[in-house]
Amino acid sequence: MNGSRPTGVAGGLRLVSRQTQVKEWLLAALFFVCAFVAVLAVALIFAFVGWKALPISSEVGLGGFLAGTEWTSSEGKFGILPLIQGSFIVTLLALAIGTPLAVGTAVFLSEVSTPKLRRIVRPAVELLAGIPSVVYGFFGVVMLRPIVGSLTGSVGFGPLTASVILAIMIVPTIAALSEDALGSIPLGIREASYAMGATQWQTIYKVVVPAAKIGIVDATILGMGRAVGETMAVLMLVGGAPQFFNGIGEPMSTLTAQIVMDMSYSTGTHRTALFGMAAILFLISMLLVLAVRLLSTLRD
Amino acid sequence: MSLLAGCGGVGTREQIIVNGSTTILPIAELAAKGFEERHEGASVLVSGMGSSAGIEAVSAGTAHIGTSSRDLKPEEESLRLTDVPIAFDGIAVIVNPANPVDALTVAQLRDIFSGRVTNWRELGGEDRGIDLVNRDEASGTREAFKKIVMGEEAAFDRSAVVLPGTGQVRDVVSRSPGAIGYISLGFVPPRFTNTTVKAVTVDGVVPSEESVTSREYPIARALHFFTNGEPNGLTKAFIDYVLSDEVQQGVVVDAGFVPVTERGGE
């Protein structure tokens, strides 16, 4: 990306025909439009969601919306604090379970595994990313929910069930990015460590992983973005009860799950509140992307 | 979907879209199948996203018929929908077959679902927590249950698991020893699954087609088709077919509901 257009290459020398120059210019314009579509889409969606969400400040009041403790649409109560709490608990629990698993996988692939094993493990991890989330949810309902139910003495819907499934879903994201981070650590650093008489394990946890720390945190934040936004599997497993946390096996609800449950029939203020929740989700993911950007500049 | 139907090929294929109550889903699906066999070139698309979604869909024009297992709410009266009751239904309160409790009163149900009673011991059962299973707010069954059992003064306990369909409620209750939920009477027998649930008596009355017909069973409601204005064309033909003896005495009775003709208007 040096920014210069191909037409400039010839300068005043006229090495190529006028027709070719036009063609080159058109192609450059085409690629610019392609790149611009993504930016335009984000801007349009943000503008639309924001515009639809705006009346919430007059209809419910921003304080009553963000800090309200009751969500009962049929009674006109639109407080989303329990839903925000639910989203964060499910996400953080998923990260707590998923990150060690994913970083461990990345260390295995990058540092420990033989090439032969890597050829089996890496596609397997990548395959995890390709499974539709409804399949994860279905698996969770049928297999995991009864187990959690008998462990916690409840029905088995709740943050624990949702987070375990979510943890598996975010492993590919975090593992792939962590592996990149570990792989970008120069070989010389490892050789220096071995030369000092360190064992392989000492080299991994005292040298390589700390050196790749920012990249791994980066990967975790992106995994967090995926976890916050994940809807289908969470909807199926979290229990859909808009109440504050009262146990990892007790039902809760999240921003995304509540939007899906309510959107088919919502009207008026209720619909505005759903757009308000969408705007909150948008802001959360924007902050996460911002954090990743900041970390990258830190690393460079 | 209409694109796909259009590609189907044999002449012009007329289509009507039916959306709404998950309770009415089996009646609508089986009736649609029978109707399509009798009307060549007609296709009936049936989906179930909840009664409120059905009413929303028919008034927004995205469905020809909105199905609902509850009456219109006051704010929906202004939508000027035409109401065609197609069957009557009891709402059965179901518990796990292993639960020794098999008789509850409406007052006890109100205490259970509002969270005032939280242990089965208080109802003559084992010392075990009550796990409430509720329906989502789009559900007509929830709305009818709320109106009849909870009344004005009691609100649903917010700690209940919320599930989006009758089938899910049935499945979860059949697998969780402490659970209690409510579903349409027609879904109590293991019709589409091999799991079992136990329907308790309410105020001493066994929920059944007979006790709903005779108005003895307290938790009963009408099932509705709603159309935007007077039904016409294929929509009218489909509604007439659903109201015919063939469907009323066939599909409706088979699905465990009470035909409109037997209970009279409400």
XYZ file of C-alpha atoms in Angstrom, chain A residues 94-239:
146
model
C -16.565 -17.923 28.420
C -13.228 -16.107 28.225
C -12.110 -17.609 31.545
C -12.774 -21.092 30.216
C -11.899 -20.541 26.562
C -8.725 -18.451 26.712
C -6.483 -20.966 28.546
C -7.796 -23.661 26.229
C -7.112 -21.568 23.126
C -3.684 -20.280 24.220
C -2.731 -23.828 25.196
C -3.763 -24.990 21.746
C -1.739 -22.191 20.146
C 1.353 -23.039 22.219
C 0.965 -26.678 21.283
C 0.659 -25.882 17.576
C 3.458 -23.326 17.526
C 5.994 -24.739 19.982
C 5.376 -28.373 20.858
C 3.657 -30.223 18.045
C 5.390 -32.218 15.348
C 4.462 -31.136 11.809
C 2.517 -34.371 11.377
C 0.331 -33.767 14.446
C -0.098 -30.129 13.455
C -1.650 -31.266 10.188
C -4.398 -32.985 12.195
C -4.887 -30.502 15.039
C -4.945 -27.260 13.081
C -7.734 -28.234 10.634
C -9.694 -29.633 13.585
C -9.504 -26.299 15.388
C -10.368 -24.433 12.187
C -13.357 -26.708 11.730
C -14.692 -25.528 15.090
C -15.034 -22.063 13.579
C -17.123 -23.379 10.715
C -19.826 -25.076 12.795
C -23.030 -22.984 12.738
C -23.853 -21.578 16.132
C -27.302 -23.177 16.160
C -25.552 -26.564 16.077
C -23.501 -25.584 19.144
C -26.725 -24.463 20.816
C -28.509 -27.674 19.952
C -25.616 -29.733 21.277
C -25.659 -27.646 24.440
C -29.384 -28.123 24.983
C -29.325 -31.849 24.429
C -25.974 -32.857 25.956
C -24.701 -30.189 28.328
C -27.908 -28.817 29.840
C -28.946 -32.057 31.599
C -25.413 -32.415 33.045
C -25.346 -28.842 34.360
C -28.907 -29.337 35.595
C -28.021 -32.346 37.708
C -24.808 -30.683 38.969
C -26.497 -27.461 40.064
C -29.904 -28.940 40.964
C -31.733 -26.712 38.494
C -33.166 -26.929 35.006
C -29.674 -26.385 33.581
C -30.234 -23.186 31.640
C -27.968 -20.327 32.669
C -24.571 -18.643 32.355
C -22.579 -21.823 33.010
C -24.131 -23.835 30.177
C -23.993 -20.887 27.788
C -20.386 -20.032 28.693
C -19.012 -23.550 28.277
C -20.458 -23.756 24.754
C -19.381 -20.190 24.024
C -15.856 -21.007 25.232
C -15.587 -23.760 22.627
C -16.911 -21.379 19.976
C -14.258 -18.729 20.632
C -11.323 -21.171 20.781
C -10.609 -21.057 17.012
C -10.522 -17.240 16.944
C -8.196 -16.906 19.921
C -6.058 -19.929 19.012
C -5.419 -18.850 15.425
C -4.467 -15.290 16.371
C -2.347 -16.418 19.328
C -0.542 -18.882 17.116
C 0.258 -16.050 14.706
C 1.585 -13.998 17.607
C 3.752 -16.865 18.859
C 4.934 -17.649 15.333
C 6.080 -14.062 14.831
C 8.550 -14.320 17.716
C 11.994 -14.702 16.035
C 13.595 -18.126 16.287
C 16.777 -16.514 17.642
C 15.054 -15.689 20.929
C 14.285 -19.360 21.493
C 17.803 -20.370 20.521
C 19.227 -17.835 22.964
C 17.012 -19.269 25.704
C 18.136 -22.826 24.988
C 21.726 -21.621 24.867
C 21.319 -20.337 28.424
C 20.410 -23.894 29.414
C 16.647 -23.399 29.668
C 14.385 -26.367 29.044
C 11.616 -26.288 26.434
C 8.960 -25.591 29.085
C 11.020 -22.786 30.627
C 11.552 -21.295 27.191
C 7.801 -21.378 26.458
C 6.516 -19.816 29.658
C 9.389 -17.501 30.508
C 10.418 -16.324 27.051
C 8.127 -17.048 24.103
C 4.687 -16.488 25.676
C 5.716 -13.254 27.450
C 7.224 -11.989 24.200
C 3.935 -12.666 22.402
C 1.858 -11.272 25.277
C 0.359 -8.303 23.459
C -0.600 -10.445 20.495
C -2.299 -12.943 22.806
C -4.213 -10.206 24.629
C -5.163 -8.887 21.217
C -6.530 -12.308 20.262
C -8.453 -12.524 23.535
C -10.126 -9.170 22.951
C -11.233 -10.270 19.497
C -12.527 -13.489 21.065
C -14.411 -11.344 23.547
C -15.999 -9.446 20.670
C -17.214 -12.708 19.222
C -18.554 -13.831 22.606
C -20.446 -10.597 23.320
C -22.137 -10.659 19.940
C -22.909 -14.363 19.775
C -26.660 -14.812 19.778
C -28.143 -18.099 18.706
C -26.314 -20.530 20.979
C -26.567 -18.143 23.927
C -30.284 -17.633 23.307
C -30.827 -21.380 23.382
C -28.850 -21.943 26.579
C -28.971 -18.905 28.826
C -32.597 -19.339 29.901
